Short mmCIF file of C-alpha atoms in Angstrom, two decimals:
data_model
loop_
_atom_site.label_atom_id
_atom_site.label_comp_id
_atom_site.label_asym_id
_atom_site.label_seq_id
_atom_site.Cartn_x
_atom_site.Cartn_y
_atom_site.Cartn_z
CA MET V 1 0.00 0.00 0.00
CA ARG V 2 1.36 3.42 -0.98
CA ALA V 3 2.10 5.86 1.84
CA THR V 4 -0.03 8.98 2.27
CA PHE V 5 1.93 12.25 1.97
CA HIS V 6 -0.24 14.99 3.36
CA LEU V 7 0.18 18.23 1.49
CA LYS V 8 0.81 20.14 4.71
CA THR V 9 4.10 18.33 5.28
CA LEU V 10 5.33 19.40 1.83
CA THR V 11 4.15 23.01 1.82
CA VAL V 12 7.65 24.37 2.35
CA ALA V 13 9.18 22.26 -0.38
CA ILE V 14 6.57 23.02 -3.01
CA ALA V 15 7.29 26.72 -3.36
CA ALA V 16 11.06 26.31 -3.36
CA PHE V 17 10.84 25.51 -7.07
CA SER V 18 9.09 28.58 -8.35
CA VAL V 19 11.98 31.02 -7.91
CA ALA V 20 14.21 31.35 -10.98
CA SER V 21 12.70 28.15 -12.30
CA VAL V 22 11.89 29.48 -15.76
CA ALA V 23 13.81 31.83 -18.06
CA SER V 24 13.76 31.01 -21.73
CA ALA V 25 16.33 31.61 -24.44
CA ALA V 26 14.09 30.76 -27.38
CA GLY V 27 12.53 33.57 -29.37
CA LEU V 28 11.40 36.41 -27.12
CA ASP V 29 10.25 34.10 -24.30
CA ARG V 30 11.12 35.36 -20.83
CA SER V 31 8.82 34.54 -17.89
CA GLY V 32 7.50 31.18 -19.09
CA GLN V 33 3.98 32.48 -18.29
CA ASP V 34 3.76 30.50 -15.06
CA VAL V 35 0.29 30.17 -13.48
CA THR V 36 1.09 27.75 -10.65
CA ALA V 37 0.19 30.40 -8.07
CA PHE V 38 -3.44 29.68 -8.99
CA PHE V 39 -3.08 26.03 -7.92
CA GLN V 40 -2.00 26.80 -4.35
CA ASP V 41 -4.42 25.95 -1.56
CA GLY V 42 -6.46 28.54 0.32
CA VAL V 43 -5.66 32.23 0.06
CA TYR V 44 -2.32 32.71 -1.65
CA ALA V 45 -0.29 35.68 -2.89
CA GLU V 46 3.26 36.03 -4.17
CA ALA V 47 5.67 38.65 -5.49
CA VAL V 48 8.63 37.35 -7.51
CA TYR V 49 11.68 39.22 -8.81
CA THR V 50 13.96 37.63 -11.43
CA TYR V 51 17.32 38.93 -12.66
CA ILE V 52 19.09 37.51 -15.72
CA ASP V 53 22.77 38.07 -16.50
CA ALA V 54 23.71 36.40 -19.77
CA ASP V 55 27.13 36.48 -21.43
CA VAL V 56 26.60 36.12 -25.18
CA SER V 57 29.54 36.97 -27.42
CA GLY V 58 31.01 35.82 -30.69
CA ARG V 59 32.81 36.89 -33.84
CA ASP V 60 31.53 38.88 -36.78
CA ASN V 61 31.87 37.66 -40.36
CA ALA V 62 35.01 38.93 -42.08
CA PHE V 63 33.90 37.53 -45.46
CA ASN V 64 32.71 40.22 -47.85
CA GLY V 65 31.12 38.49 -50.81
CA ASP V 66 27.95 37.11 -52.31
CA SER V 67 27.76 33.81 -50.38
CA ASN V 68 25.18 33.78 -47.57
CA THR V 69 26.61 30.72 -45.84
CA ARG V 70 30.36 31.37 -45.99
CA PHE V 71 31.79 32.50 -42.67
CA GLU V 72 35.28 33.79 -41.93
CA GLU V 73 36.09 34.58 -38.31
CA GLY V 74 36.35 38.31 -37.79
CA ASN V 75 36.38 40.71 -34.84
CA LYS V 76 34.99 40.00 -31.38
CA THR V 77 31.49 41.34 -30.80
CA GLY V 78 31.79 41.92 -27.08
CA ASP V 79 28.97 40.86 -24.75
CA ILE V 80 25.76 41.25 -26.76
CA ALA V 81 23.22 40.39 -24.05
CA GLU V 82 22.27 43.14 -21.62
CA ASP V 83 21.28 42.38 -18.05
CA TYR V 84 17.54 41.90 -17.78
CA ASP V 85 15.05 41.77 -14.92
CA PHE V 86 11.30 41.37 -14.52
CA PHE V 87 8.58 40.86 -11.93
CA ARG V 88 5.70 38.45 -11.44
CA TYR V 89 2.78 38.91 -9.04
CA GLY V 90 0.03 36.44 -8.32
CA ALA V 91 -2.94 36.11 -6.00
CA LYS V 92 -5.82 33.64 -5.66
CA ALA V 93 -8.65 32.85 -3.29
CA ASP V 94 -11.33 30.19 -3.00
CA ILE V 95 -14.88 31.52 -3.16
CA ASN V 96 -16.14 28.21 -1.80
CA ASP V 97 -15.10 24.57 -2.15
CA THR V 98 -15.95 24.69 -5.88
CA PHE V 99 -14.97 28.07 -7.27
CA SER V 100 -11.66 29.93 -7.15
CA VAL V 101 -10.53 33.28 -8.55
CA GLY V 102 -7.06 34.59 -9.25
CA ILE V 103 -5.02 37.24 -10.98
CA ILE V 104 -1.45 37.05 -12.29
CA TYR V 105 0.87 39.77 -13.58
CA ASP V 106 4.03 38.86 -15.47
CA GLU V 107 6.34 40.09 -18.22
CA PRO V 108 6.15 37.25 -20.72
CA PHE V 109 8.18 38.42 -23.72
CA GLY V 110 11.25 40.58 -24.03
CA ALA V 111 14.71 41.18 -25.41
CA ALA V 112 17.66 43.33 -24.43
CA ALA V 113 20.73 43.18 -26.66
CA GLU V 114 23.42 45.61 -27.77
CA TYR V 115 26.60 45.18 -29.78
CA THR V 116 29.23 47.32 -28.09
CA GLY V 117 32.53 45.87 -29.35
CA ASP V 118 34.64 46.91 -32.33
CA SER V 119 32.82 44.82 -34.91
CA ASN V 120 30.68 45.02 -38.04
CA PHE V 121 27.68 45.85 -35.82
CA THR V 122 29.02 49.20 -34.61
CA GLY V 123 30.63 52.33 -36.00
CA SER V 124 30.89 53.60 -39.56
CA PRO V 125 29.56 51.03 -42.07
CA THR V 126 32.51 51.46 -44.45
CA VAL V 127 32.23 48.06 -46.10
CA ALA V 128 28.48 48.36 -46.71
CA ILE V 129 28.78 51.86 -48.20
CA ASP V 130 31.71 50.92 -50.43
CA ASN V 131 29.76 47.88 -51.65
CA LEU V 132 26.79 50.11 -52.48
CA ILE V 133 29.03 52.50 -54.42
CA GLY V 134 30.60 49.59 -56.25
CA ASP V 135 27.15 48.27 -57.25
CA ARG V 136 25.39 51.55 -58.10
CA VAL V 137 28.03 54.24 -58.82
CA THR V 138 30.99 52.48 -60.42
CA PRO V 139 28.94 51.48 -63.51
CA LEU V 140 28.21 55.20 -64.03
CA VAL V 141 31.71 56.43 -63.16
CA PRO V 142 34.26 53.61 -63.52
CA ASN V 143 37.02 55.44 -61.65
CA VAL V 144 34.83 55.78 -58.50
CA THR V 145 34.90 52.62 -56.35
CA ASN V 146 34.57 53.81 -52.74
CA ALA V 147 33.17 56.60 -50.57
CA GLN V 148 36.29 58.75 -50.60
CA GLU V 149 36.62 58.59 -54.38
CA LEU V 150 32.92 59.44 -54.73
CA SER V 151 33.25 62.44 -52.41
CA ASN V 152 36.27 63.71 -54.37
CA TYR V 153 34.48 63.21 -57.68
CA VAL V 154 31.30 65.01 -56.57
CA ASN V 155 33.29 67.91 -55.12
CA GLU V 156 35.31 68.30 -58.31
CA LEU V 157 32.48 67.70 -60.81
CA PRO V 158 30.91 71.23 -60.78
CA GLY V 159 34.30 72.78 -61.45
CA ASN V 160 35.04 70.27 -64.18
CA LEU V 161 31.68 70.98 -65.81
CA ALA V 162 32.33 74.72 -65.66
CA THR V 163 35.73 74.19 -67.29
CA ALA V 164 34.10 72.03 -69.98
CA ARG V 165 31.46 74.70 -70.69
CA ALA V 166 34.15 77.32 -70.99
CA GLY V 167 35.99 75.00 -73.39
CA VAL V 168 32.88 74.67 -75.54
CA THR V 169 32.53 78.46 -75.68
CA GLN V 170 36.17 78.79 -76.64
CA LEU V 171 35.92 76.14 -79.37
CA GLN V 172 32.74 77.72 -80.74
CA GLY V 173 34.57 81.05 -81.00
CA ALA V 174 37.45 79.40 -82.84
CA LEU V 175 34.97 77.73 -85.18
CA GLN V 176 33.50 81.09 -86.14
CA ASN V 177 36.96 82.51 -86.86
CA THR V 178 38.11 79.85 -89.32
CA THR V 179 37.11 78.98 -92.87
CA ASP V 180 39.31 75.89 -93.15
CA PRO V 181 36.96 72.88 -93.65
CA ALA V 182 39.41 70.46 -92.00
CA ILE V 183 39.83 72.64 -88.91
CA GLN V 184 36.06 73.23 -88.74
CA ALA V 185 35.40 69.48 -88.77
CA GLN V 186 37.96 68.96 -86.01
CA LEU V 187 36.50 71.76 -83.87
CA ARG V 188 32.94 70.48 -84.33
CA GLY V 189 34.06 67.00 -83.18
CA GLN V 190 35.71 68.45 -80.06
CA ILE V 191 32.62 70.54 -79.31
CA THR V 192 30.36 67.47 -79.65
CA THR V 193 32.60 65.42 -77.34
CA LEU V 194 32.62 68.12 -74.65
CA GLN V 195 28.86 68.69 -74.91
CA THR V 196 28.27 64.95 -74.51
CA THR V 197 30.54 64.91 -71.45
CA ILE V 198 28.73 67.94 -70.00
CA ALA V 199 25.31 66.37 -70.57
CA ARG V 200 26.35 63.14 -68.91
CA GLY V 201 27.87 64.99 -65.97
CA GLU V 202 24.81 67.20 -65.49
CA ALA V 203 22.49 64.18 -65.68
CA ALA V 204 24.59 62.18 -63.21
CA LEU V 205 25.25 65.02 -60.75
CA PRO V 206 21.93 64.76 -58.78
CA THR V 207 22.28 60.97 -58.47
CA LEU V 208 25.94 61.14 -57.50
CA THR V 209 25.26 63.94 -55.02
CA ALA V 210 22.45 61.90 -53.42
CA PHE V 211 24.74 58.87 -53.07
CA ASP V 212 27.50 61.07 -51.66
CA ASN V 213 25.19 62.67 -49.09
CA TYR V 214 23.83 59.25 -48.12
CA ALA V 215 27.36 57.82 -47.77
CA GLU V 216 28.55 60.75 -45.65
CA ALA V 217 25.54 60.55 -43.34
CA GLN V 218 25.93 56.81 -42.79
CA LEU V 219 29.69 56.94 -42.29
CA ALA V 220 29.19 59.65 -39.67
CA ASN V 221 26.85 57.38 -37.69
CA THR V 222 28.95 55.64 -35.05
CA GLN V 223 26.11 54.26 -32.91
CA THR V 224 25.74 50.62 -31.83
CA THR V 225 23.23 48.01 -32.90
CA LYS V 226 20.63 47.67 -30.15
CA VAL V 227 17.21 46.07 -29.56
CA GLU V 228 14.84 46.25 -26.62
CA VAL V 229 11.45 44.59 -26.31
CA ARG V 230 9.26 44.86 -23.23
CA SER V 231 5.87 43.37 -22.43
CA GLN V 232 3.45 43.18 -19.53
CA SER V 233 0.55 40.78 -19.09
CA LEU V 234 -2.40 40.65 -16.69
CA THR V 235 -4.30 37.36 -16.50
CA GLY V 236 -7.64 36.88 -14.76
CA LEU V 237 -8.62 33.35 -13.73
CA LEU V 238 -11.84 31.66 -12.66
CA GLY V 239 -11.70 28.00 -11.73
CA ALA V 240 -14.43 25.44 -11.05
CA LYS V 241 -13.72 22.12 -9.29
CA PHE V 242 -15.69 18.96 -9.92
CA GLY V 243 -15.50 15.22 -9.31
CA ALA V 244 -16.30 13.06 -6.32
CA ASN V 245 -13.50 14.65 -4.27
CA LYS V 246 -13.22 17.90 -6.23
CA GLU V 247 -10.07 16.50 -7.75
CA PHE V 248 -10.63 18.04 -11.18
CA GLN V 249 -10.67 21.73 -12.02
CA ILE V 250 -11.29 23.67 -15.19
CA TYR V 251 -10.13 27.26 -15.33
CA GLY V 252 -9.81 30.15 -17.71
CA GLY V 253 -10.17 33.85 -18.20
CA PRO V 254 -9.13 36.97 -20.12
CA VAL V 255 -5.58 38.15 -20.72
CA ALA V 256 -4.56 41.78 -21.25
CA GLN V 257 -1.12 42.21 -22.82
CA ARG V 258 0.99 45.30 -23.51
CA ILE V 259 4.06 45.29 -25.76
CA GLU V 260 6.57 47.84 -27.07
CA ALA V 261 9.90 47.67 -28.91
CA GLN V 262 12.85 49.74 -30.10
CA VAL V 263 15.36 48.61 -32.73
CA ARG V 264 18.40 50.21 -34.35
CA LEU V 265 20.69 48.52 -36.88
CA ARG V 266 24.20 49.89 -37.31
CA GLY V 267 27.52 48.96 -38.84
CA SER V 268 28.39 47.13 -42.05
CA ALA V 269 26.81 43.85 -40.93
CA TYR V 270 23.34 45.06 -41.94
CA ASP V 271 24.47 46.15 -45.39
CA LEU V 272 21.98 48.62 -46.90
CA ALA V 273 19.75 48.42 -43.82
CA THR V 274 22.46 50.13 -41.77
CA GLY V 275 21.06 53.21 -40.08
CA TYR V 276 17.59 51.67 -39.74
CA THR V 277 15.78 52.71 -36.56
CA SER V 278 12.27 51.90 -35.37
CA ASN V 279 10.15 52.71 -32.35
CA SER V 280 7.03 50.60 -31.82
CA ASN V 281 4.75 52.48 -29.46
CA PRO V 282 3.12 50.59 -26.57
CA ASP V 283 -0.03 48.71 -27.54
CA MET V 284 -2.55 46.90 -25.36
CA ASP V 285 -4.58 44.00 -26.72
CA TYR V 286 -6.41 40.97 -25.40
CA GLY V 287 -6.47 37.18 -25.50
CA TRP V 288 -7.55 34.33 -23.27
CA ILE V 289 -6.33 31.41 -21.18
CA ALA V 290 -7.91 28.01 -20.47
CA GLY V 291 -6.83 24.83 -18.79
CA MET V 292 -7.61 21.79 -16.70
CA SER V 293 -5.96 20.41 -13.58
CA TYR V 294 -6.07 17.30 -11.43
CA SER V 295 -5.03 16.93 -7.80
CA LYS V 296 -4.66 14.13 -5.30
CA PRO V 297 -3.73 15.79 -1.99
CA GLU V 298 -2.91 12.58 -0.11
CA ILE V 299 0.22 12.15 -2.26
CA ALA V 300 0.73 15.87 -2.99
CA LEU V 301 -0.01 15.24 -6.65
CA LYS V 302 -1.01 18.13 -8.90
CA ALA V 303 -1.07 18.20 -12.69
CA ALA V 304 -2.22 21.05 -14.93
CA LEU V 305 -2.36 21.67 -18.66
CA THR V 306 -2.69 25.35 -19.63
CA TYR V 307 -3.29 26.91 -23.04
CA ARG V 308 -2.77 30.59 -23.85
CA SER V 309 -4.12 32.11 -27.03
CA GLU V 310 -2.31 34.24 -29.60
CA ILE V 311 -2.74 37.98 -29.11
CA ASP V 312 -2.88 40.30 -32.14
CA HIS V 313 -1.37 43.74 -31.61
CA ASN V 314 -1.98 46.64 -33.99
CA ILE V 315 1.00 48.89 -33.29
CA ASP V 316 1.95 52.43 -34.30
CA ILE V 317 5.55 52.36 -35.49
CA THR V 318 7.89 55.15 -36.55
CA GLU V 319 10.69 53.94 -38.82
CA THR V 320 13.74 55.73 -40.17
CA TYR V 321 15.40 53.94 -43.09
CA PRO V 322 18.04 56.11 -44.82
CA LEU V 323 18.05 53.92 -47.92
CA ALA V 324 14.36 54.72 -48.48
CA GLY V 325 15.23 58.43 -48.78
CA LEU V 326 18.01 57.65 -51.25
CA LEU V 327 15.80 55.46 -53.43
CA ALA V 328 12.99 58.05 -53.44
CA GLY V 329 15.31 60.99 -53.97
CA ASP V 330 13.60 62.67 -51.02
CA LEU V 331 15.03 62.79 -47.50
CA ALA V 332 11.52 63.02 -46.04
CA ALA V 333 10.74 59.54 -47.39
CA ALA V 334 13.34 58.07 -45.03
CA THR V 335 11.05 58.50 -42.01
CA GLN V 336 7.52 57.13 -41.91
CA THR V 337 4.87 56.38 -39.31
CA ASN V 338 2.50 53.47 -39.98
CA ASP V 339 0.44 50.74 -38.34
CA TYR V 340 1.48 47.11 -38.40
CA GLU V 341 0.57 43.86 -36.68
CA ILE V 342 2.54 41.68 -34.30
CA THR V 343 0.95 38.45 -33.11
CA THR V 344 2.49 37.16 -29.90
CA PRO V 345 2.45 33.36 -29.96
CA LYS V 346 0.11 30.92 -28.31
CA SER V 347 1.62 28.48 -25.81
CA VAL V 348 0.96 25.29 -23.88
CA ASN V 349 2.32 24.68 -20.37
CA PHE V 350 2.21 21.38 -18.48
CA ASP V 351 2.97 21.50 -14.73
CA PHE V 352 3.29 18.38 -12.59
CA GLN V 353 4.27 17.57 -9.02
CA THR V 354 4.00 14.53 -6.78
CA GLY V 355 5.25 13.52 -3.36
CA ILE V 356 7.93 10.81 -3.23
CA ASN V 357 7.90 10.52 0.56
CA PRO V 358 6.49 12.73 3.35
CA THR V 359 9.33 15.28 2.98
CA THR V 360 10.33 15.00 -0.69
CA LEU V 361 8.60 16.37 -3.78
CA ALA V 362 9.30 15.82 -7.48
CA THR V 363 8.21 18.27 -10.16
CA ALA V 364 8.22 18.56 -13.94
CA LYS V 365 7.47 21.45 -16.31
CA VAL V 366 7.03 21.26 -20.06
CA ARG V 367 6.39 24.29 -22.28
CA TRP V 368 5.75 24.59 -26.02
CA VAL V 369 5.70 27.84 -28.00
CA PRO V 370 5.40 27.89 -31.83
CA TRP V 371 8.03 30.56 -32.54
CA GLY V 372 8.27 29.19 -36.08
CA ASP V 373 5.00 31.03 -36.80
CA PHE V 374 6.17 34.34 -35.35
CA ALA V 375 7.52 37.31 -37.33
CA ILE V 376 8.06 41.04 -36.95
CA THR V 377 7.44 42.83 -40.26
CA PRO V 378 7.74 46.63 -40.01
CA PRO V 379 6.07 48.27 -43.07
CA LEU V 380 8.90 50.54 -44.27
CA TYR V 381 11.57 47.89 -43.74
CA ASN V 382 9.47 45.38 -45.66
CA GLU V 383 8.70 47.83 -48.50
CA VAL V 384 12.35 48.77 -49.04
CA SER V 385 13.37 45.10 -49.14
CA LYS V 386 11.09 44.62 -52.15
CA ASN V 387 13.51 46.68 -54.24
CA ASN V 388 15.66 43.57 -54.30
CA PRO V 389 14.33 41.35 -57.12
CA LEU V 390 14.81 38.30 -54.91
CA TYR V 391 12.21 39.56 -52.42
CA GLU V 392 9.98 41.78 -54.58
CA ASP V 393 6.84 39.68 -54.01
CA ASP V 394 6.61 39.51 -50.20
CA GLY V 395 9.60 41.45 -48.94
CA LEU V 396 11.51 40.53 -45.79
CA ASN V 397 10.66 40.23 -42.10
CA LEU V 398 12.88 42.06 -39.65
CA VAL V 399 12.76 39.14 -37.17
CA GLU V 400 11.66 35.55 -37.70
CA TYR V 401 12.47 32.09 -36.31
CA GLU V 402 12.76 28.68 -37.93
CA ASP V 403 11.64 26.30 -35.19
CA ASP V 404 9.16 25.96 -32.34
CA GLN V 405 10.40 26.03 -28.76
CA TRP V 406 10.27 23.11 -26.37
CA GLN V 407 11.31 23.53 -22.76
CA VAL V 408 11.58 20.82 -20.09
CA GLU V 409 12.54 21.20 -16.44
CA LEU V 410 12.74 18.47 -13.80
CA GLY V 411 13.16 19.14 -10.11
CA LEU V 412 13.40 17.64 -6.66
CA ALA V 413 12.66 19.43 -3.36
CA LYS V 414 13.44 18.29 0.17
CA ARG V 415 12.02 19.61 3.45
CA LEU V 416 15.00 19.74 5.83
CA ALA V 417 13.19 21.24 8.80
CA PRO V 418 9.61 22.28 9.60
CA ALA V 419 10.28 25.74 8.15
CA LEU V 420 13.07 25.08 5.64
CA ALA V 421 13.25 23.33 2.27
CA VAL V 422 15.78 23.21 -0.55
CA SER V 423 15.35 22.24 -4.18
CA GLY V 424 17.36 21.44 -7.27
CA SER V 425 16.47 21.32 -10.93
CA ILE V 426 17.84 20.52 -14.35
CA GLY V 427 16.45 21.96 -17.57
CA TRP V 428 16.66 22.01 -21.35
CA ASP V 429 15.42 24.52 -23.89
CA SER V 430 15.38 23.60 -27.57
CA GLY V 431 15.84 27.13 -28.87
CA ALA V 432 14.08 28.41 -31.99
CA GLY V 433 16.50 27.37 -34.69
CA ASP V 434 20.06 27.84 -35.91
CA PRO V 435 20.83 30.12 -37.69
CA THR V 436 18.69 32.56 -35.75
CA THR V 437 18.30 36.32 -35.68
CA SER V 438 21.50 38.35 -35.31
CA LEU V 439 19.77 40.26 -32.49
CA GLY V 440 19.89 37.15 -30.25
CA PRO V 441 22.38 34.48 -31.46
CA VAL V 442 21.54 31.73 -28.95
CA ASP V 443 20.18 28.25 -29.67
CA GLY V 444 18.50 27.16 -26.44
CA TYR V 445 20.30 26.06 -23.28
CA TYR V 446 20.93 23.44 -20.61
CA SER V 447 20.55 24.51 -16.99
CA VAL V 448 21.00 23.53 -13.36
CA GLY V 449 19.31 25.35 -10.49
CA LEU V 450 19.13 25.50 -6.72
CA GLY V 451 16.47 27.07 -4.52
CA ALA V 452 15.44 27.39 -0.90
CA LYS V 453 12.36 28.50 1.02
CA TYR V 454 12.05 29.57 4.63
CA ASN V 455 8.73 30.01 6.45
CA VAL V 456 9.19 33.16 8.52
CA THR V 457 5.77 32.70 10.14
CA GLU V 458 2.92 30.28 9.66
CA ASN V 459 1.66 32.37 6.73
CA TRP V 460 4.64 34.33 5.40
CA ALA V 461 7.64 32.88 3.60
CA VAL V 462 10.68 34.02 1.65
CA SER V 463 12.31 32.07 -1.16
CA ALA V 464 15.51 32.51 -3.14
CA GLY V 465 17.07 30.63 -5.98
CA GLY V 466 19.52 30.63 -8.83
CA LYS V 467 20.15 28.89 -12.08
CA TYR V 468 23.23 28.48 -14.27
CA LEU V 469 22.71 28.28 -18.06
CA TRP V 470 24.87 26.82 -20.80
CA PHE V 471 23.70 28.44 -24.03
CA GLY V 472 23.68 26.53 -27.30
CA ASP V 473 26.08 27.76 -29.99
CA ALA V 474 24.33 29.61 -32.80
CA GLN V 475 24.98 31.67 -35.89
CA GLY V 476 23.09 34.92 -36.34
CA ALA V 477 21.74 35.73 -39.79
CA LEU V 478 20.16 38.67 -41.57
CA PRO V 479 16.61 38.31 -42.93
CA THR V 480 18.28 37.61 -46.29
CA GLY V 481 19.88 34.51 -44.78
CA LYS V 482 23.42 35.91 -44.76
CA ILE V 483 25.43 34.76 -41.73
CA VAL V 484 26.84 37.79 -39.90
CA VAL V 485 27.86 36.47 -36.47
CA ASP V 486 28.94 33.20 -34.86
CA ALA V 487 28.39 32.87 -31.10
CA GLU V 488 30.00 30.02 -29.16
CA ASP V 489 30.74 28.92 -25.58
CA ASN V 490 28.31 31.30 -23.90
CA ASP V 491 26.61 31.07 -20.53
CA GLY V 492 24.61 33.02 -18.00
CA PHE V 493 22.91 32.92 -14.63
CA ILE V 494 19.53 33.78 -13.15
CA LEU V 495 18.76 34.93 -9.63
CA GLY V 496 15.30 35.10 -8.11
CA ALA V 497 13.60 36.08 -4.87
CA LYS V 498 10.03 35.64 -3.74
CA LEU V 499 7.83 36.80 -0.91
CA SER V 500 4.66 34.73 -0.42
CA TYR V 501 1.63 34.59 1.82
CA GLN V 502 -0.68 31.60 2.32
CA ALA V 503 -3.62 30.99 4.65
CA LYS V 504 -6.27 28.30 4.96
CA GLN V 505 -9.88 28.86 4.03
CA GLY V 506 -12.64 26.89 5.68
CA PHE V 507 -15.97 26.11 4.02
#
């Protein structure tokens, strides 16, 4: 006969897991959208703080050619990942022995990355500008192959045209003063040659001046590549228990979600997109959550399957894309404000725990997020990309992922004393594909974690925990597929702290 493990004896151990237990490297996933606070008994409330310090660095691509897949080790990027923190708050109460209500605040999606080293992601985009001049200007003026030569040519061209016009005037005067047919024919030929040169120069001058101004503006931009995405989510929950012993529960409710983002692309790595900047204003939209749980208190068993819907955001975005002004011949065209949609992904979470003996608890978490369906497609960025014949039908996304994310975490908690428990965990995150976006070159992780909880009083407790992450090696690519960074041997750590309150309810 199996022993009975009353839930009360494991109360300390249960909550030791929920500090720093989830922090995802795939896509924009951050909090893991945990709802386990809703499954606690009685009246329950918690406040959780999580801090992430990731070290993600690599080498840029020194290869400057047409191949998207060829990679030659270049300069160090420095630490790309910025420190990141977020909060989670949760509260629930039982209305009676059937119905429960709860509310959870978290910050589900986010990103914080900046290239600060001396690499192709920072400083003057010399290679990108010289490549543009080679593609667009050199066919018009064969002796111009880089930005400096273009600047010299444009500066000298008005004077050269003035000299040519004066030469035409001089030759026309000489033509009028001679009656020799041979000399007249020679002078007419020289006049025609100079006039042709003048016409070509005058026709090319606006285009060459526009390219020169564009090149000078971009080469003067010494900022870094940087991205920041922030989100907040508020989830309302109503649960109803059923079954002979109220062992089953269905639950669900509305979700309000707010998201905002800022992106700037700099350096030669982004080729003609260098100088691109966007600001996506905060937008609030709504979705829903639903799930079902099962519990068997005598062995401290709880299992829950939770589904969250997609949420469609219609966002106001201001984009500055210097290439757009060059292509349109109008500087004003480089900055536009539009609406566009971002759909944050649906997800499925499975949470499980069971007692092994009266003082030991085992847990498991599984999470699935279909990042392969997610994309960020700013309107101006997408429209400019259509100027490339390869992408003229649909254009390019700014951010996209190849694969869906799977995350698994297994843990064990042990009550050492009536008020103290410790826990340990191991985890795996599949990542969202390799190559991935250059704004986050990480392909999942492996992790180990430790946590502890101390009951200060019968109702109040504090918890603390940490986790060490080994990030998967990944190459970062542009939306065109060109590999621009290779990140290897990276790691990070997570620290968390929680204050919780729990009290019985009698019905």
